PDB file of C-alpha atoms in Angstrom:
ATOM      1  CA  UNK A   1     -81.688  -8.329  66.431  1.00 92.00           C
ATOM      2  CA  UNK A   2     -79.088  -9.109  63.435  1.00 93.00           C
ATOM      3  CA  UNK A   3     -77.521 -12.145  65.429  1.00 94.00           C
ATOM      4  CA  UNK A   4     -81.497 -12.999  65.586  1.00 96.00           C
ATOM      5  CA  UNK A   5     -81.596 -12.574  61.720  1.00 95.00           C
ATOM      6  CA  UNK A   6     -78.463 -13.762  60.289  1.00 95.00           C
ATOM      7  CA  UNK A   7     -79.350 -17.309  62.540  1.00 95.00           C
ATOM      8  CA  UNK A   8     -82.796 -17.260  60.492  1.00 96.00           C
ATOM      9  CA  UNK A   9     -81.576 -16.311  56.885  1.00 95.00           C
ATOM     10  CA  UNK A  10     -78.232 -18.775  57.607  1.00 94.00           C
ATOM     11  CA  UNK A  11     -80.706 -21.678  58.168  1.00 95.00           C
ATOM     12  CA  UNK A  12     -81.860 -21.308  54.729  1.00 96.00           C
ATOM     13  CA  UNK A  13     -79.094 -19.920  53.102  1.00 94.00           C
ATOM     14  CA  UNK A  14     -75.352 -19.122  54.159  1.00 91.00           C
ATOM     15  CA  UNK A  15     -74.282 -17.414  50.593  1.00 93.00           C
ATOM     16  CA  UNK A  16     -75.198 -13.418  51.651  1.00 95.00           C
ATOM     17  CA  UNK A  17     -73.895 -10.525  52.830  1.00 96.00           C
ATOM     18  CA  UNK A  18     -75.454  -8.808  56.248  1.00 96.00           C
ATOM     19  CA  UNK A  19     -76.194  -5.006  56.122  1.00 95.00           C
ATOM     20  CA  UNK A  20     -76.755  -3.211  59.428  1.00 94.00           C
ATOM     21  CA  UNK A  21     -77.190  -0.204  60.231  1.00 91.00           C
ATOM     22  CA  UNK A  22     -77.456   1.919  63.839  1.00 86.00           C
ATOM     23  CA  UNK A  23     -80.232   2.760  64.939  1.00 75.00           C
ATOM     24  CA  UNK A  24     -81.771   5.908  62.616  1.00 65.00           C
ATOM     25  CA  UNK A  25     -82.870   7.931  66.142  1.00 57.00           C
ATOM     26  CA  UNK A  26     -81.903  10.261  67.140  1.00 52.00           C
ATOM     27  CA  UNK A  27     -79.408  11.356  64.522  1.00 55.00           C
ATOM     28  CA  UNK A  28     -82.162  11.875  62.056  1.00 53.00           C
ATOM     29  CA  UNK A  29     -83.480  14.700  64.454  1.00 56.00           C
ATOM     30  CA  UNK A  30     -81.907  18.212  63.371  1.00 56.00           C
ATOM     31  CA  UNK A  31     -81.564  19.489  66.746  1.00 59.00           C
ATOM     32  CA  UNK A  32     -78.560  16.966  67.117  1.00 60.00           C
ATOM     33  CA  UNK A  33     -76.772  18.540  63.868  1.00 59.00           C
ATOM     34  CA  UNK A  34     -77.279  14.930  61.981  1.00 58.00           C
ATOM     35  CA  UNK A  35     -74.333  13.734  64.068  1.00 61.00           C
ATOM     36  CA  UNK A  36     -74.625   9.921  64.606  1.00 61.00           C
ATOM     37  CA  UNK A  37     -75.380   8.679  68.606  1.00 63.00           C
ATOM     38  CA  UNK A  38     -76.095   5.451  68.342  1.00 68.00           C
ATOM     39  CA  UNK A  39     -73.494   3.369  66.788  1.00 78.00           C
ATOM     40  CA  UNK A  40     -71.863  -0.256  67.088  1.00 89.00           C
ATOM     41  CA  UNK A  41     -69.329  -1.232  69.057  1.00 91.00           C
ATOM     42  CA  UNK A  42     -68.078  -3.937  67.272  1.00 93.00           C
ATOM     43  CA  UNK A  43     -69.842  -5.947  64.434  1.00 95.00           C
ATOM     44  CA  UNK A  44     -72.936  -7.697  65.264  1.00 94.00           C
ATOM     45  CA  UNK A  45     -71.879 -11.295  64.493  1.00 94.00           C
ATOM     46  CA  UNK A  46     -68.474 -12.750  64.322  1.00 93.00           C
ATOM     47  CA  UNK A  47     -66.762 -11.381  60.778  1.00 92.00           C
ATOM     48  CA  UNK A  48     -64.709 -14.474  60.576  1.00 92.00           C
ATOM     49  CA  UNK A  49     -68.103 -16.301  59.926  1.00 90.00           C
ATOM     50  CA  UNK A  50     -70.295 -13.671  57.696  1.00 93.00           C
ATOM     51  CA  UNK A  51     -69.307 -11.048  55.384  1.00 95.00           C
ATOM     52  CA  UNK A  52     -70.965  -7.601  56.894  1.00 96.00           C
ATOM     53  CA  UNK A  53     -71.493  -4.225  55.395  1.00 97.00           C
ATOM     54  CA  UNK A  54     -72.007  -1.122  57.445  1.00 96.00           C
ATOM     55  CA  UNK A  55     -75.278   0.865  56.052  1.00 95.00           C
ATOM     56  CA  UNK A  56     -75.919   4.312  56.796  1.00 92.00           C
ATOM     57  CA  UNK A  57     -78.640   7.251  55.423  1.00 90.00           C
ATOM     58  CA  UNK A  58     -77.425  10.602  54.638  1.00 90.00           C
ATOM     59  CA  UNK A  59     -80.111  13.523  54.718  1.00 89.00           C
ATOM     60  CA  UNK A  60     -78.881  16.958  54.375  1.00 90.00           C
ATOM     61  CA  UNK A  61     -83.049  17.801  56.662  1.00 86.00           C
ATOM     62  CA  UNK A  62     -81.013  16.450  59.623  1.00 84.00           C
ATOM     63  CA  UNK A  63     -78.239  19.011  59.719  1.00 84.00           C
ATOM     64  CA  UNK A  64     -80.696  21.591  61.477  1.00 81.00           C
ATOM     65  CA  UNK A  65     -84.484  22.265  62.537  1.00 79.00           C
ATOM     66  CA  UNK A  66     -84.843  24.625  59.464  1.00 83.00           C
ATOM     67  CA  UNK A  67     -83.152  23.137  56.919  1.00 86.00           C
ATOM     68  CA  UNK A  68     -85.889  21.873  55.196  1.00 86.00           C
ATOM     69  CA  UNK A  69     -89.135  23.917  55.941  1.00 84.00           C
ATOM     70  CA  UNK A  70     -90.480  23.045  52.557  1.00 83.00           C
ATOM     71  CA  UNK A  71     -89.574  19.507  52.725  1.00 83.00           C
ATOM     72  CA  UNK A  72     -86.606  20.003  51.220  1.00 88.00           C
ATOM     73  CA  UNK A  73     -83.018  21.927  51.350  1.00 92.00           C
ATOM     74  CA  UNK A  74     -83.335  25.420  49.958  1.00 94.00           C
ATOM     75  CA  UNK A  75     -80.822  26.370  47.267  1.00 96.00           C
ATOM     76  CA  UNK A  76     -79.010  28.549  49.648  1.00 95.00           C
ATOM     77  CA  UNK A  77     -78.741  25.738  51.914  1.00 94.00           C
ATOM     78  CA  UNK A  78     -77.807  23.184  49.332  1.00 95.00           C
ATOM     79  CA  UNK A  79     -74.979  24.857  48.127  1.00 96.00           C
ATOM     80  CA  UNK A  80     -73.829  26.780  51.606  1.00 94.00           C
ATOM     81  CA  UNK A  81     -74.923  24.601  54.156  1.00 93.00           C
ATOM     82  CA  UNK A  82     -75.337  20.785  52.461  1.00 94.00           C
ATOM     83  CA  UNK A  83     -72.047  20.100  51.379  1.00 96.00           C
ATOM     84  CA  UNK A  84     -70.174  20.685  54.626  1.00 94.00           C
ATOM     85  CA  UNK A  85     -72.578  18.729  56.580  1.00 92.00           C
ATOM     86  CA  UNK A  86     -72.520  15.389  54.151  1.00 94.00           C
ATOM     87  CA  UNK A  87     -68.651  15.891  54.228  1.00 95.00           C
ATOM     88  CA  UNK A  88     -68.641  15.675  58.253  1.00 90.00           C
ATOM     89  CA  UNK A  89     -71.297  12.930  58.214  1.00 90.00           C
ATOM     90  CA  UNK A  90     -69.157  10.976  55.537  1.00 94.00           C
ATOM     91  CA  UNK A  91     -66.062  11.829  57.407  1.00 93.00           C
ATOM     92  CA  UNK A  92     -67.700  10.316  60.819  1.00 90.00           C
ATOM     93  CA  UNK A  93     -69.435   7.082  59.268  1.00 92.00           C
ATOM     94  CA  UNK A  94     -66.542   6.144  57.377  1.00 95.00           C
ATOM     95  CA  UNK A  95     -64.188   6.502  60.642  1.00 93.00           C
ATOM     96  CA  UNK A  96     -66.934   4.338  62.436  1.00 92.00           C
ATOM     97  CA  UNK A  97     -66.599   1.469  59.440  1.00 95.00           C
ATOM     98  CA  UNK A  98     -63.118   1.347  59.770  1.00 96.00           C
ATOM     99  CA  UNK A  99     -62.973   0.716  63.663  1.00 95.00           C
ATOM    100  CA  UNK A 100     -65.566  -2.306  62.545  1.00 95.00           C
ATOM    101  CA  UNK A 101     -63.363  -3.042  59.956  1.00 95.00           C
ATOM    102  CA  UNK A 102     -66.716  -3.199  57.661  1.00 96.00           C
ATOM    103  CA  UNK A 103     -66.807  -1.359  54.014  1.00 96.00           C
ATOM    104  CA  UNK A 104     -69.681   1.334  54.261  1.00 97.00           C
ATOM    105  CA  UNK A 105     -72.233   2.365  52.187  1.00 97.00           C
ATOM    106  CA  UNK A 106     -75.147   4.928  51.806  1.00 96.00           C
ATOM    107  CA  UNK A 107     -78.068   3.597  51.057  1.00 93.00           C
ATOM    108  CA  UNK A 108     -80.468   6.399  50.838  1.00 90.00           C
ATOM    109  CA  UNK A 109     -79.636  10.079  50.398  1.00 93.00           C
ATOM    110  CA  UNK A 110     -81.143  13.127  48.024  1.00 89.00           C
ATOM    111  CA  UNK A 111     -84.986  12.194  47.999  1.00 87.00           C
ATOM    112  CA  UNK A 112     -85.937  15.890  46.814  1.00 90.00           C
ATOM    113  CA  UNK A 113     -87.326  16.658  43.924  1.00 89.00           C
ATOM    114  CA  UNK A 114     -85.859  17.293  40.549  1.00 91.00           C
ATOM    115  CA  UNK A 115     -84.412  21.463  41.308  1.00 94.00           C
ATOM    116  CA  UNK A 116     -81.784  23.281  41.102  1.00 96.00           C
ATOM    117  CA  UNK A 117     -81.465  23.236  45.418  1.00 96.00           C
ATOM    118  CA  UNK A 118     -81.575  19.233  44.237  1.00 95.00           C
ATOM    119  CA  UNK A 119     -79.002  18.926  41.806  1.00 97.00           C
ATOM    120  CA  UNK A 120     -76.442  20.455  44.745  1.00 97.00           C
ATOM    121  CA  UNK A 121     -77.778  18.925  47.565  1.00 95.00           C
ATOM    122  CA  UNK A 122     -77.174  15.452  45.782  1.00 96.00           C
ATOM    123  CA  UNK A 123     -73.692  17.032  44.735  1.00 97.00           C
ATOM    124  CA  UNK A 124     -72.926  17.964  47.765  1.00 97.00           C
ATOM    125  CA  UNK A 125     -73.301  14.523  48.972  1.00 97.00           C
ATOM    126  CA  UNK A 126     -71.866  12.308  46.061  1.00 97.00           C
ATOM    127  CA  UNK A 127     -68.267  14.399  46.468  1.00 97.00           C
ATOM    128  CA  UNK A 128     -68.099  13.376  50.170  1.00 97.00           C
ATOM    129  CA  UNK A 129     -68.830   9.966  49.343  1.00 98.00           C
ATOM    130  CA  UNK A 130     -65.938  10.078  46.328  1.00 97.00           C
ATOM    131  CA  UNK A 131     -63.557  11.963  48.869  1.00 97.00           C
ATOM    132  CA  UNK A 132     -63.872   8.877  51.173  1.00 97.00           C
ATOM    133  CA  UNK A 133     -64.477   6.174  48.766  1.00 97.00           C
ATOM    134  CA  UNK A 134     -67.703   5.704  49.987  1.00 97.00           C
ATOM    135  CA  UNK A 135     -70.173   3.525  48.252  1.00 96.00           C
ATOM    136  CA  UNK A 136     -73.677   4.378  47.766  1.00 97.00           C
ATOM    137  CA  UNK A 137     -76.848   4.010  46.418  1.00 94.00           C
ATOM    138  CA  UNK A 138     -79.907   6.596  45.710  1.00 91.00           C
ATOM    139  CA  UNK A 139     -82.762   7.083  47.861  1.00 83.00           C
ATOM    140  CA  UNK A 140     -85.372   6.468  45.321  1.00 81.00           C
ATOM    141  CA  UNK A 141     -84.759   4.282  41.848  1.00 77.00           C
ATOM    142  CA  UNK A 142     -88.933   5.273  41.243  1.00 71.00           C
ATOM    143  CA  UNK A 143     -91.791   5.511  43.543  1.00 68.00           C
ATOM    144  CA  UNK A 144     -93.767   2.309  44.802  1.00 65.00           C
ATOM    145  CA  UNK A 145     -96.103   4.093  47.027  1.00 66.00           C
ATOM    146  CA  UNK A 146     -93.872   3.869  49.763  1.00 63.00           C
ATOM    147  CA  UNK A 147     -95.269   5.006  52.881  1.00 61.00           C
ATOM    148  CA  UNK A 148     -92.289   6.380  54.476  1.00 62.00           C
ATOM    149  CA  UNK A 149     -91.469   9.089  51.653  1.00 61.00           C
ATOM    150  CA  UNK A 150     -93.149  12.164  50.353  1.00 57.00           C
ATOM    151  CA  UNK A 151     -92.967  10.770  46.719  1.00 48.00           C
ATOM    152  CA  UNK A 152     -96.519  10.124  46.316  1.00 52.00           C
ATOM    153  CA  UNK A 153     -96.332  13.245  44.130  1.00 61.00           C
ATOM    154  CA  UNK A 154     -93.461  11.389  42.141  1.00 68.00           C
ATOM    155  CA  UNK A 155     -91.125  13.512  42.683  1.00 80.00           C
ATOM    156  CA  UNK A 156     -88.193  12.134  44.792  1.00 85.00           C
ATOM    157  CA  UNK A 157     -87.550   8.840  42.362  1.00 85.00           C
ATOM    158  CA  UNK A 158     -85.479   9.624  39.426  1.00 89.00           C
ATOM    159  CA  UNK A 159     -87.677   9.315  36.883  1.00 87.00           C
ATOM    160  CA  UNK A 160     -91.256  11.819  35.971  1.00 84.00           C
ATOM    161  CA  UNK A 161     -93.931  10.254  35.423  1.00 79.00           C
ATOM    162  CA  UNK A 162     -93.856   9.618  31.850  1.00 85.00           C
ATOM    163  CA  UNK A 163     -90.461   7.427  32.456  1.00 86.00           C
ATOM    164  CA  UNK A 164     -88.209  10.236  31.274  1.00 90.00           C
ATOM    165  CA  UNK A 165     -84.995  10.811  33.922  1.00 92.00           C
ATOM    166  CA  UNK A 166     -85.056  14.318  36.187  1.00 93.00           C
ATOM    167  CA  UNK A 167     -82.458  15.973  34.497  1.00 95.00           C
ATOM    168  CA  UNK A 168     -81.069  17.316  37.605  1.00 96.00           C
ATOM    169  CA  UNK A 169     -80.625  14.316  39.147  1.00 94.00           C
ATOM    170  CA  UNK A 170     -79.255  12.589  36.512  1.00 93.00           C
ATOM    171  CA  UNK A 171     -76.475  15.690  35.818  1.00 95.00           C
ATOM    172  CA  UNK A 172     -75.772  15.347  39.997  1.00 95.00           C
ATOM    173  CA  UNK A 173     -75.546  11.297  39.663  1.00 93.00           C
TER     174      UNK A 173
END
């Protein structure tokens, strides 16, 4: 697949970066801990040729079947359970990047809404990603109806509705 797409993006322009990722299943499911399966071996074209990033998601749900009932961590497990598990799963992606020899970065992690259980959850994440020097980006800037996210209700972007910021999220970020 990205050999397929960095031949089609190079024909029309050879001046980018290529993200990849592996493959989401099954180490989204919480009955595997959030520990990552699938993985690369080595980069998926030739580094020599393309720069190449190595993207990952970090969801405290994944770390267990329960975890997030109501959608999202608890505050108990935000603050007892959250942090260890980004700090394993940032441990473990950052160990993969470096056999690739890639940089890594998070693209999407948090995506709860604007709590208490929030504000450490997204802690908890950001302090593994500064133990590691991992770069990172939040999981959402503000909602565009995205089908893939419970944010219909606006609440996993990081501004309310009225275009003020969540205050949690901006104290965590």
């Amino acid at each position: 697949l990205y050999k397929t797409v960095d031949a089609a993006i190079e024909q029309v322009d050879n001046n980018y970066i290529l993200f990849y990722q592996p493959v989401p299943f099954p180490d989204t499911l919480p009955l595997f801990g959030g520990k990552v399966l699938s993985t690369f071996s080595k980069p998926p074209v030739d580094p020599s040729t393309r720069p190449q990033v190595f993207n990952v998601h970090n969801y405290c749900c994944q770390a267990g079947p329960d975890i997030c009932r109501s959608g999202e961590p608890s505050l108990k497990e935000a603050t007892e359970h959250c942090p260890k598990f980004h700090e394993e799963k940032v441990a473990g992606n950052k160990k993969q990047a470096q056999k690739l020899n890639a940089p890594l970065i998070v693209t999407e992690f948090g995506a709860c809404s604007d709590s208490e259980a929030c504000y450490n959850e997204i802690l908890g994440f950001v302090k593994a990603a500064d133990n590691h020097l991992v770069s990172w980006a939040y999981w959402m800037y503000k909602p565009f109806n995205d089908h893939t996210t419970t944010a219909a209700n606006n609440t996993e972007g990081i501004f309310n509705s009225d275009g003020t910021l969540q205050a949690y999220k901006e104290k965590a970020l």
